[in-house]
PDB file of C-alpha atoms in Angstrom:
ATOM      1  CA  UNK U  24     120.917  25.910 132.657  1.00  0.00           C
ATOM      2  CA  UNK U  25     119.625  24.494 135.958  1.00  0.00           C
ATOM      3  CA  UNK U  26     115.239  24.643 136.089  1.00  0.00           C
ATOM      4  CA  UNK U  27     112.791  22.724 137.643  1.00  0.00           C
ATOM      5  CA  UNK U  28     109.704  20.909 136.459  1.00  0.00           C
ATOM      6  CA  UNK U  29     107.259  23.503 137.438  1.00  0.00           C
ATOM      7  CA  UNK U  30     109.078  26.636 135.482  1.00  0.00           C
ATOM      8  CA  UNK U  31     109.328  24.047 132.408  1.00  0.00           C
ATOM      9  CA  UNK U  32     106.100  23.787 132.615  1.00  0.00           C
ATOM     10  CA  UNK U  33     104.702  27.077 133.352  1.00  0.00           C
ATOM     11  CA  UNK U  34     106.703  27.894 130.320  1.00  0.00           C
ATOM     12  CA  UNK U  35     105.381  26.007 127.604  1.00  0.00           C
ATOM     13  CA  UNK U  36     101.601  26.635 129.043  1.00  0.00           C
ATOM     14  CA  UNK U  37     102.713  30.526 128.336  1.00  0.00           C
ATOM     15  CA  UNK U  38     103.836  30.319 124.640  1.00  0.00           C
ATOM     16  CA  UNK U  39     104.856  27.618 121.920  1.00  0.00           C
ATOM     17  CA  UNK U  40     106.772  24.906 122.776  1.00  0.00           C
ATOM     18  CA  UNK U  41     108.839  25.706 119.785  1.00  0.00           C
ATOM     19  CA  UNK U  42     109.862  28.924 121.066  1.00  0.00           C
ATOM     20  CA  UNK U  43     110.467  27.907 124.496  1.00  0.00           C
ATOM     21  CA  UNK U  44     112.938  24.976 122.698  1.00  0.00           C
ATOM     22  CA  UNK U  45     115.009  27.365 120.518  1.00  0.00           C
ATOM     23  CA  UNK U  46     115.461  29.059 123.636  1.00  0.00           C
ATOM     24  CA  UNK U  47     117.602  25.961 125.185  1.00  0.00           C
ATOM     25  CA  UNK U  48     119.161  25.230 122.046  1.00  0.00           C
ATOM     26  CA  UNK U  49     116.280  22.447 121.593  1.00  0.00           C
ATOM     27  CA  UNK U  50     114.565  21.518 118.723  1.00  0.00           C
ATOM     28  CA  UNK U  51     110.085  21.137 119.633  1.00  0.00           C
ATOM     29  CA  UNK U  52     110.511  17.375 119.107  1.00  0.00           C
ATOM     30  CA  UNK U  53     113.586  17.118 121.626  1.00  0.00           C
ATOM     31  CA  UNK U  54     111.853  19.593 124.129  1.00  0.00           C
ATOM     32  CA  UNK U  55     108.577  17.228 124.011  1.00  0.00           C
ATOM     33  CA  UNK U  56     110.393  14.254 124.960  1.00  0.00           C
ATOM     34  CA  UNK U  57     112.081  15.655 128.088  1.00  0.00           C
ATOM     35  CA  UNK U  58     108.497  16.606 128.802  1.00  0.00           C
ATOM     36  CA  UNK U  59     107.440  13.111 128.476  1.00  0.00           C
ATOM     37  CA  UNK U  60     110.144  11.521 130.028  1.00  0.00           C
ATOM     38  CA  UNK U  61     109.659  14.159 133.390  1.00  0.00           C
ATOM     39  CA  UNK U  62     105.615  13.646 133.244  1.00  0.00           C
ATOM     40  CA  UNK U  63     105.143  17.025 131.838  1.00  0.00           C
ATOM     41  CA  UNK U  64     101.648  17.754 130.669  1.00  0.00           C
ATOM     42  CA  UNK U  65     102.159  19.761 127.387  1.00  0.00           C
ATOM     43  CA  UNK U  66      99.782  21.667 125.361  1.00  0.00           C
ATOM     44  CA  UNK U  67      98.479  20.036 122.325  1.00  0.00           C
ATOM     45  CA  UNK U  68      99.704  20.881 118.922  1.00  0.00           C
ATOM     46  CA  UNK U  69      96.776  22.884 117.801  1.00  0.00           C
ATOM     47  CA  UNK U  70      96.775  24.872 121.630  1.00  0.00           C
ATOM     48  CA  UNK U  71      97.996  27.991 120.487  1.00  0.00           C
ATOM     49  CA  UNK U  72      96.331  27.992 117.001  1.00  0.00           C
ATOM     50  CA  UNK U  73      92.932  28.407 118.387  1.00  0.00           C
ATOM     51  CA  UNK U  74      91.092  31.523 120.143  1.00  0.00           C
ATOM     52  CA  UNK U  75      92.862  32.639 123.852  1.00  0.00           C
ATOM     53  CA  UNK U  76      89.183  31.704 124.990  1.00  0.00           C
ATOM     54  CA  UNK U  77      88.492  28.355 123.144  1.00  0.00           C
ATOM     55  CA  UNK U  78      92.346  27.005 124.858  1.00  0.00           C
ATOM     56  CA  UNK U  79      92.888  23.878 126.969  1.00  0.00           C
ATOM     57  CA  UNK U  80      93.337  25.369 131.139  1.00  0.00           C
ATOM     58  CA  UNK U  81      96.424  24.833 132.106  1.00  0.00           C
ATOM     59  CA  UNK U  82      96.091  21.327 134.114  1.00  0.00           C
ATOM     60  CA  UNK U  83      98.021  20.830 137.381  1.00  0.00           C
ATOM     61  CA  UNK U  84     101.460  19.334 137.410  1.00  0.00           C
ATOM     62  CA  UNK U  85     101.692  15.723 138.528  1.00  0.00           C
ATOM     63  CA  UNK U  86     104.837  14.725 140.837  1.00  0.00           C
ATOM     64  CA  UNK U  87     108.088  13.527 139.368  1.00  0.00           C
ATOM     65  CA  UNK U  88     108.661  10.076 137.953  1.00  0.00           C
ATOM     66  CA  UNK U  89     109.879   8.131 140.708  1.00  0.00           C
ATOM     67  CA  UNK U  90     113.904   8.027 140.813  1.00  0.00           C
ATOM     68  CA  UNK U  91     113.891  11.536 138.818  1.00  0.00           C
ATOM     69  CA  UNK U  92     114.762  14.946 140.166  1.00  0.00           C
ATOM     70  CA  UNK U  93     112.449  17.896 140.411  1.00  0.00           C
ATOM     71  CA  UNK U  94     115.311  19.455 138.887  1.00  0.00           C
ATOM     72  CA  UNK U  95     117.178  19.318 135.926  1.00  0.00           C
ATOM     73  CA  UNK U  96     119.797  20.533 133.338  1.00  0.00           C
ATOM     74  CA  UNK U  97     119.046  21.786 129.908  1.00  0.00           C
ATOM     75  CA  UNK U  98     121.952  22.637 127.587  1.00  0.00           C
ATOM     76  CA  UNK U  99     121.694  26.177 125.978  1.00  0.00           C
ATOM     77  CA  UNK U 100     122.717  26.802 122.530  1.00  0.00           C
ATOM     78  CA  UNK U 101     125.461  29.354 122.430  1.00  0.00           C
ATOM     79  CA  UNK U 102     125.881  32.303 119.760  1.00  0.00           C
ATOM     80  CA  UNK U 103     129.091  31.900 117.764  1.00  0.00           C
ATOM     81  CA  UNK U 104     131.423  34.162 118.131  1.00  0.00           C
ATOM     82  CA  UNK U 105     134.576  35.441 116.800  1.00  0.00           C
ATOM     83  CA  UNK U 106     137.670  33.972 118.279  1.00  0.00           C
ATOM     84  CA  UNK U 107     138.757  36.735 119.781  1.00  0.00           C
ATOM     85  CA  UNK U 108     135.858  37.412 121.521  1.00  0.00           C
ATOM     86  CA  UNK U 109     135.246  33.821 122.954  1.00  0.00           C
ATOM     87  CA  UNK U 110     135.962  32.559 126.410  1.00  0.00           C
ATOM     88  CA  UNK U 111     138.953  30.658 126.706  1.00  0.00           C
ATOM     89  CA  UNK U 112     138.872  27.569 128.557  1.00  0.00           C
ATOM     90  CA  UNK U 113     141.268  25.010 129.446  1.00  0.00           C
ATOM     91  CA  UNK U 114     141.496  21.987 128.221  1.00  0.00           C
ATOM     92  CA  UNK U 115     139.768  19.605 130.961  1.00  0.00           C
ATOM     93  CA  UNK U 116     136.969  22.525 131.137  1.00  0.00           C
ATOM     94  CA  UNK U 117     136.725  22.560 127.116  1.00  0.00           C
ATOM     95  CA  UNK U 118     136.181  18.415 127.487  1.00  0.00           C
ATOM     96  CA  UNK U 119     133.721  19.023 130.402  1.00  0.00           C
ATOM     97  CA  UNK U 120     131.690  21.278 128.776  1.00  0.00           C
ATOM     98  CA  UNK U 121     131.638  18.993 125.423  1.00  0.00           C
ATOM     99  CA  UNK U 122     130.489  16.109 127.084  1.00  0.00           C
ATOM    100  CA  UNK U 123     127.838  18.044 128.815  1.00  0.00           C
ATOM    101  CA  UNK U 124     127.017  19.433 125.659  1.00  0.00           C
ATOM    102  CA  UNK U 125     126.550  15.849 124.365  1.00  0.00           C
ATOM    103  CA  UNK U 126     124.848  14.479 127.338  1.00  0.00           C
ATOM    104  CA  UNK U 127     122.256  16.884 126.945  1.00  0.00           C
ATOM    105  CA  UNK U 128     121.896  16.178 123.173  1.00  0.00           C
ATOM    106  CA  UNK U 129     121.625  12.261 123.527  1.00  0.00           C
ATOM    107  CA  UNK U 130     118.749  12.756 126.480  1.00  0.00           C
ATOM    108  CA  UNK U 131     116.755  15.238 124.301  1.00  0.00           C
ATOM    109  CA  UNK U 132     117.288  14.054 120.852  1.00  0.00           C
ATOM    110  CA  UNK U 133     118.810   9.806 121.585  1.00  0.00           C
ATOM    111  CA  UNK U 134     122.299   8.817 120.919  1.00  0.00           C
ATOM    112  CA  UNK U 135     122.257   8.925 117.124  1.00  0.00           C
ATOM    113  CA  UNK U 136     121.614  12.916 116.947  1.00  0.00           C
ATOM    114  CA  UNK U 137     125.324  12.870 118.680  1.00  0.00           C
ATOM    115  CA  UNK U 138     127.788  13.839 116.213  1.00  0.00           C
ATOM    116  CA  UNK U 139     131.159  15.508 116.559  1.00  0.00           C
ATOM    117  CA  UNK U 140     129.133  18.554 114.057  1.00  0.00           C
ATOM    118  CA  UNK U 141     126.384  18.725 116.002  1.00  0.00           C
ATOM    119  CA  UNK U 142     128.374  19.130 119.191  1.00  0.00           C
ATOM    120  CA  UNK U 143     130.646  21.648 118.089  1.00  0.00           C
ATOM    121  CA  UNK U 144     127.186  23.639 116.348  1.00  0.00           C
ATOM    122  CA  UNK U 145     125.483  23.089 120.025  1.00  0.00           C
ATOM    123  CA  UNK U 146     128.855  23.938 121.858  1.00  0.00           C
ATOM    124  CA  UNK U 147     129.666  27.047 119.761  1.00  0.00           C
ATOM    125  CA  UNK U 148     132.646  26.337 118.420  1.00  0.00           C
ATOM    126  CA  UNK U 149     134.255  24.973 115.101  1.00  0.00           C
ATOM    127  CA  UNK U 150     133.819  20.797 114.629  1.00  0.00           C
ATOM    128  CA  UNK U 151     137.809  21.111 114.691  1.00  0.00           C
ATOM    129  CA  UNK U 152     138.250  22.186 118.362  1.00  0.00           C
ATOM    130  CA  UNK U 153     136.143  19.339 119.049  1.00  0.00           C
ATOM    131  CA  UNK U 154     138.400  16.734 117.517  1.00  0.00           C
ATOM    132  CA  UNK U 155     141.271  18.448 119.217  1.00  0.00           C
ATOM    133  CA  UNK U 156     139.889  17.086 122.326  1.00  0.00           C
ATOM    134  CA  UNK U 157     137.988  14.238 120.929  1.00  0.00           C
ATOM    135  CA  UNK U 158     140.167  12.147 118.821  1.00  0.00           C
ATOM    136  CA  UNK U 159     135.965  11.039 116.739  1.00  0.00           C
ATOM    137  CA  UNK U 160     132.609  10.612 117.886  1.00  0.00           C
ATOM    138  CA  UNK U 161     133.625   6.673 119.710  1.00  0.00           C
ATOM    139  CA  UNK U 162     136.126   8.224 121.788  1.00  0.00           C
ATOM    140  CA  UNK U 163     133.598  11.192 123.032  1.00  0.00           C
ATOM    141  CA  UNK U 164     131.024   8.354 123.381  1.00  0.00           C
ATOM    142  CA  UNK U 165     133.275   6.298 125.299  1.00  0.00           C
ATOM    143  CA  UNK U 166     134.244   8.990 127.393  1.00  0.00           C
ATOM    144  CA  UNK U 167     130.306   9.719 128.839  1.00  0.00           C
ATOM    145  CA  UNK U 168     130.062   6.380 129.116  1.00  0.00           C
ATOM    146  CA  UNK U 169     133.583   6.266 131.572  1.00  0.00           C
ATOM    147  CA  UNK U 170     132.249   9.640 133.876  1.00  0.00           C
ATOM    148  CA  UNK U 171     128.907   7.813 134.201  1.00  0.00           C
ATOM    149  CA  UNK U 172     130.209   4.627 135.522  1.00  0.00           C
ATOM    150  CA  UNK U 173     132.722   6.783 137.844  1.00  0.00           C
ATOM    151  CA  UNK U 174     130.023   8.893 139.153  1.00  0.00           C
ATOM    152  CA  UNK U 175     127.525   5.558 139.839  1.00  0.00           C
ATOM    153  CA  UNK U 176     130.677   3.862 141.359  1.00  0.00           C
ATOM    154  CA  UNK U 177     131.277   6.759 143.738  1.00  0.00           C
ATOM    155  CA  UNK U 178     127.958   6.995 144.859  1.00  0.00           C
ATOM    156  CA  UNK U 179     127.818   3.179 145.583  1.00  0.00           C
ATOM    157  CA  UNK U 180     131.476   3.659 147.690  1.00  0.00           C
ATOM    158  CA  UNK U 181     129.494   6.598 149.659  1.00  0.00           C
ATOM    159  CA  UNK U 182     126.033   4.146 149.996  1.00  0.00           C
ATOM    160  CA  UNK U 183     127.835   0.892 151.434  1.00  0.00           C
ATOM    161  CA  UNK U 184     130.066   3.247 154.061  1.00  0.00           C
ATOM    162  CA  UNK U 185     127.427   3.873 155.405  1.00  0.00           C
ATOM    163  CA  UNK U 186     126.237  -0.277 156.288  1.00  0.00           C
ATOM    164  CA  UNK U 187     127.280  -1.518 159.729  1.00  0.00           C
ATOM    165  CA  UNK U 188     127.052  -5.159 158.834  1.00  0.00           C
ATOM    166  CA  UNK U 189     127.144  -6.956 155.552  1.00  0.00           C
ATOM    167  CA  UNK U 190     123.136  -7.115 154.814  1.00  0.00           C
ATOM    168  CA  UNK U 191     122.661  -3.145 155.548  1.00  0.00           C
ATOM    169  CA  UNK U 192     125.363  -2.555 153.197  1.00  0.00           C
ATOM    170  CA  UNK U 193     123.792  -4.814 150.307  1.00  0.00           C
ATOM    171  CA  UNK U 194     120.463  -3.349 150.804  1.00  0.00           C
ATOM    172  CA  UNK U 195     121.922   0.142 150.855  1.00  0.00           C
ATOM    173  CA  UNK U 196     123.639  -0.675 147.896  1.00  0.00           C
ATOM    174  CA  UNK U 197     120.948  -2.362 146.152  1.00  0.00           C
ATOM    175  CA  UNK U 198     118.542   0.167 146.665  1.00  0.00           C
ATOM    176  CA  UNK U 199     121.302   2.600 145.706  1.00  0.00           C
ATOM    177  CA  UNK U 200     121.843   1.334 142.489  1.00  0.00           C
ATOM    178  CA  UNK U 201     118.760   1.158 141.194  1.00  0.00           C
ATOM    179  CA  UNK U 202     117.523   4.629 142.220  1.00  0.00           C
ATOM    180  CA  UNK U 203     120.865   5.312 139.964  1.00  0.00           C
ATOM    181  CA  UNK U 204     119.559   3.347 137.155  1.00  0.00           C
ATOM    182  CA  UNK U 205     116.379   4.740 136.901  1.00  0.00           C
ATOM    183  CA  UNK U 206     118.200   8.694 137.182  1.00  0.00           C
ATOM    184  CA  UNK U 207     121.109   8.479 135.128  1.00  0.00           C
ATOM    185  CA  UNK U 208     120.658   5.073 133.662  1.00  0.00           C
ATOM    186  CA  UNK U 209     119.063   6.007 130.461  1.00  0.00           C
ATOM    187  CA  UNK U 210     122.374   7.448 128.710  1.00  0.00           C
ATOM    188  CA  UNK U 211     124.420   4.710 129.957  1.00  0.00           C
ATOM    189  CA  UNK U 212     122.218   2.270 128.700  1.00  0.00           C
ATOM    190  CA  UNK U 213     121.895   4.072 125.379  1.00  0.00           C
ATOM    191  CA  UNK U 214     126.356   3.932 125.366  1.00  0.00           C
ATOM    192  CA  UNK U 215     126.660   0.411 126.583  1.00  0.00           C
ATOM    193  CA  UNK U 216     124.486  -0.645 123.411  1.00  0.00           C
ATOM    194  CA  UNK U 217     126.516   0.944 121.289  1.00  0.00           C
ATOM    195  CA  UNK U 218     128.950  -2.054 120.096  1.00  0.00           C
ATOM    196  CA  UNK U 219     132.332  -0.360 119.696  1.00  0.00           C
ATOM    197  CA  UNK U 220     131.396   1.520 123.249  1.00  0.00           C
ATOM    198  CA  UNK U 221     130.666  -2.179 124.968  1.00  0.00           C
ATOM    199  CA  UNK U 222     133.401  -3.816 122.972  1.00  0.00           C
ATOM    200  CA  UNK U 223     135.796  -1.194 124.819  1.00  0.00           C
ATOM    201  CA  UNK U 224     134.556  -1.371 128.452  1.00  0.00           C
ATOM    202  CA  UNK U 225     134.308  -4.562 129.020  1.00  0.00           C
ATOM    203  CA  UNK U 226     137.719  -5.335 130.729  1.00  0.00           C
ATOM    204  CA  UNK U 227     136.944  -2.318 132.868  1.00  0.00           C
ATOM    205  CA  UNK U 228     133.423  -2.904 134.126  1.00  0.00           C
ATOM    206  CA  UNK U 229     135.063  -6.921 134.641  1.00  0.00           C
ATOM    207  CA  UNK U 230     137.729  -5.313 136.680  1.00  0.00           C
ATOM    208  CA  UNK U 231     134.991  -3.231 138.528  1.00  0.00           C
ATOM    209  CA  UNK U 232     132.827  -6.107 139.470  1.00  0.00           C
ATOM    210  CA  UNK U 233     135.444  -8.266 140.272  1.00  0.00           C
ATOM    211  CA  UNK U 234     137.007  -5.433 142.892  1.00  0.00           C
ATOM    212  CA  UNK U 235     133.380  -5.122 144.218  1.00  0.00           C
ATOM    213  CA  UNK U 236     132.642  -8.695 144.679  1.00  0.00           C
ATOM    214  CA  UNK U 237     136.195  -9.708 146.715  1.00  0.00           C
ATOM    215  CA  UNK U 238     135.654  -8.233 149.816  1.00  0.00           C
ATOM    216  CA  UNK U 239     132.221 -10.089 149.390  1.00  0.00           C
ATOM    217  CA  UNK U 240     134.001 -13.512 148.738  1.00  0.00           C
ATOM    218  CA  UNK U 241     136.536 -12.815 150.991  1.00  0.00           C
ATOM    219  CA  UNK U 242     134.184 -13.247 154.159  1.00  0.00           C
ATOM    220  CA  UNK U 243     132.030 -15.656 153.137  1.00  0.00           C
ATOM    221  CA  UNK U 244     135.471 -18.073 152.523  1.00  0.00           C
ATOM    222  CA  UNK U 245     136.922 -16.973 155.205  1.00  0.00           C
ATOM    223  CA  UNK U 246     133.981 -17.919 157.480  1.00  0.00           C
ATOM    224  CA  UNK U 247     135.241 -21.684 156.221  1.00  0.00           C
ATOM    225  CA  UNK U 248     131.829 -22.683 155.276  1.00  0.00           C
ATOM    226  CA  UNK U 249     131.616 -21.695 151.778  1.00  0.00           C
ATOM    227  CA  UNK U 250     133.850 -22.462 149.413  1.00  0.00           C
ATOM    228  CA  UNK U 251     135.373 -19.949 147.000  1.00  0.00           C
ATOM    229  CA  UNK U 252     133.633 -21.391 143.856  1.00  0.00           C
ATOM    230  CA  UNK U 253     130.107 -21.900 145.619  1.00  0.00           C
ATOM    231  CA  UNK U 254     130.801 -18.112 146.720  1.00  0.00           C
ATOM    232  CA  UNK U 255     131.812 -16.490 143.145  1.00  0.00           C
ATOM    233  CA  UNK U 256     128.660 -18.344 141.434  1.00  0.00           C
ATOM    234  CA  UNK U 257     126.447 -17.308 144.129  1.00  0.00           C
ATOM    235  CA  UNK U 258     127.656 -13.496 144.078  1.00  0.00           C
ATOM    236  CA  UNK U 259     128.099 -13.361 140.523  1.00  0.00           C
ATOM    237  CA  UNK U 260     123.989 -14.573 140.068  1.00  0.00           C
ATOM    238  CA  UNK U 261     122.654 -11.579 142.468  1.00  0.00           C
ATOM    239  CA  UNK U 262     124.669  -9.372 140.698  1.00  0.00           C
ATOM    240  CA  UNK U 263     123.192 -10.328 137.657  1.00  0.00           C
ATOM    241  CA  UNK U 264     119.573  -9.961 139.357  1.00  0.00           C
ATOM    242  CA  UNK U 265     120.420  -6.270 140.159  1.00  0.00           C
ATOM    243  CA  UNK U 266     122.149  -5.332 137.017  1.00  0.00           C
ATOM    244  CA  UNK U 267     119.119  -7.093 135.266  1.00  0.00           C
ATOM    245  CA  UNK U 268     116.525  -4.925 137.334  1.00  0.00           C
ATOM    246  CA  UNK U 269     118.621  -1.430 136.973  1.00  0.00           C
ATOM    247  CA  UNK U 270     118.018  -2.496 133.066  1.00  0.00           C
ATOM    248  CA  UNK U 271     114.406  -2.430 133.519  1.00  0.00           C
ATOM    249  CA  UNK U 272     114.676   1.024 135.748  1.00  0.00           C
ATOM    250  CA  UNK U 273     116.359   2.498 133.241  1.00  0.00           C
ATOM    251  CA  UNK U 274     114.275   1.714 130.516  1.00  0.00           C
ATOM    252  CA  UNK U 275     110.785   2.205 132.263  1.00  0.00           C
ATOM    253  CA  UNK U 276     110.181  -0.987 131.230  1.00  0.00           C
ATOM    254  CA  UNK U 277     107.943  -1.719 134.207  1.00  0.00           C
ATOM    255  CA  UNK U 278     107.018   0.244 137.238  1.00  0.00           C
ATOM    256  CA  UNK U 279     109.770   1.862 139.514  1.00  0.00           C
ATOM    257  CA  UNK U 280     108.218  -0.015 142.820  1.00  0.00           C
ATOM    258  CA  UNK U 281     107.356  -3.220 141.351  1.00  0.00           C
ATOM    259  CA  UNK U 282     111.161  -3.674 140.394  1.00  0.00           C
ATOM    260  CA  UNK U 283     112.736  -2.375 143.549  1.00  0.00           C
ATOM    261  CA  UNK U 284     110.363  -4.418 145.673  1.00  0.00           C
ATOM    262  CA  UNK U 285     111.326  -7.472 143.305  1.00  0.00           C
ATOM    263  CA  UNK U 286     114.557  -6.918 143.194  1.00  0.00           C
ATOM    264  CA  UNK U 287     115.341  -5.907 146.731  1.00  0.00           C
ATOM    265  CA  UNK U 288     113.796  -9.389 147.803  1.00  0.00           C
ATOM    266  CA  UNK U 289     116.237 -11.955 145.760  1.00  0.00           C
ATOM    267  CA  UNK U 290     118.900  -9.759 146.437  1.00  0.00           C
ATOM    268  CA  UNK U 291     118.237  -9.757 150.404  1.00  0.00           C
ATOM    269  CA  UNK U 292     116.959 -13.282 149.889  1.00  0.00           C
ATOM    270  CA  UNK U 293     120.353 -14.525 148.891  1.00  0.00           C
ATOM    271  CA  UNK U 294     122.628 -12.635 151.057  1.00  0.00           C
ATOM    272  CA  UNK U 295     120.517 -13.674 154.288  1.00  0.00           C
ATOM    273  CA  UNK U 296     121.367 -17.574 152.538  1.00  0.00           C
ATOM    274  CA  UNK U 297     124.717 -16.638 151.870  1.00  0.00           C
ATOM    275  CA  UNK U 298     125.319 -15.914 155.298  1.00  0.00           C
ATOM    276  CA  UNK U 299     123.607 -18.465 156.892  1.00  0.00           C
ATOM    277  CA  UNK U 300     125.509 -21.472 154.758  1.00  0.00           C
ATOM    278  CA  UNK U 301     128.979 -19.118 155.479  1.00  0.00           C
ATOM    279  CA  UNK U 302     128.024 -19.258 159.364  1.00  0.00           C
ATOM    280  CA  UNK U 303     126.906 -23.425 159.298  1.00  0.00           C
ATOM    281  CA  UNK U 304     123.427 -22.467 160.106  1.00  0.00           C
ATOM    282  CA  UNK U 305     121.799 -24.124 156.979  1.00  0.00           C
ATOM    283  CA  UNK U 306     120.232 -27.065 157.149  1.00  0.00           C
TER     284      UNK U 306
END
């Protein structure tokens, strides 16, 4: 169920949080972390104990996290119902709607709530059905973990189309990324520390960097100033810089601007020398 920040939080200023949560399928704990993680002021735990005239105002709701959406998804617990009564689905819908069902449990509640029980309790249908499309919890894990690194990929594809020259499209893509990180970061962080879930993907995200970096390599040997090894240990440290820095977006481990700002200098810092040395202009 799509709803923004302000009808969140004009609804748990109007009764108790935990009423509000069993509403989304949410447990009061899970509902006031999405609150704290989207800067929601919530009422205190004694608010709605306490005479209607002795009660906290309602204060006024700050802007969004930086990165962060004023809109959002929370999942919805559905009512179980017989089988003939229940809405079929097909089989890529049935996956779609399980890993959505287990995205939304992982943001609200952290990885470890993420069961193949809970999902099918959450999802409305028997813990069965979801290992018919889920051979066990690592291969549902593994699959969020694949559809967020598609989606990020895809939206970097989209960001660097759009450069005319090589340093728009690193900034653009830079920038890009990170904005990513601190959005949708969070659960793929939370997956890619998940040993069995790493242990899998790393040929993949290998093969991913490698295809991103050629074209990079490609023209800076080409230019015949750079040589392929300078090239690959020179690419391969700002990528490290910028998946470094989308860590600490993703984690709130320090303030949004600070790390762009940071970040976005090396990054442009070394393509601007990369270039130069490519072209014969260093000193």
């Amino acid at each position: 169920m799509q709803l923004t920040r302000a009808e969140l939080f004009d609804h748990i200023w109007s009764e108790p949080m935990g009423t509000v949560a069993a509403r989304y399928g949410l447990t009061g704990n899970g509902l006031a972390k999405i609150c704290d993680r989207l800067a929601i002021p919530r009422p205190s735990r004694s608010h709605w104990t306490r005479n209607p005239a002795s009660r906290t105002p309602q204060p006024e709701l700050p802007p969004a996290p930086l990165g962060l959406s004023e809109t959002f998804a929370l999942g919805r617990r559905q009512a179980r119902q017989s089988p003939g009564s229940r809405t079929r689905m097909s089989a890529e819908e049935r996956r779609r709607h399980l890993m959505d069902t287990a995205t939304a449990i992982a943001i609200s509640d952290g990885l470890s709530a993420v069961t193949m029980r809970e999902v099918a309790r959450q999802a409305g249908i028997s813990e069965t059905q979801v290992h018919n499309c889920f051979g066990g919890r690592t291969e549902l894990l593994l699959a969020l973990a694949r559809r967020e690194i598609a989606t990020q990929e895809s939206q970097r594809r989209r960001r660097i189309a759009r450069g005319t020259n090589r340093q728009t499209r690193v900034m653009l893509s830079t920038i890009g990324y990170l904005h990513e990180a601190a959005q949708r970061g969070p659960l793929l962080q939370m997956l890619l520390r998940t040993p069995e879930v790493r242990d899998a993907l790393k040929p993949e995200l290998a093969a991913l960097r490698d295809a991103a970096r050629e074209p990079i390599l490609q023209r800076l040997v080409d230019q015949g100033r750079m040589d392929l090894q300078s090239a690959r240990a020179s690419t391969a440290a700002l990528t490290a810089v910028a998946l470094k820095a989308g860590g600490i977006a993703a984690s709130r481990r320090a303030p949004f601007p600070m790390v762009e700002e940071i970040c976005l200098g090396v990054v442009m810092a070394g393509a601007f020398s990369d270039e130069s040395v490519a072209a014969g202009n260093a000193d």
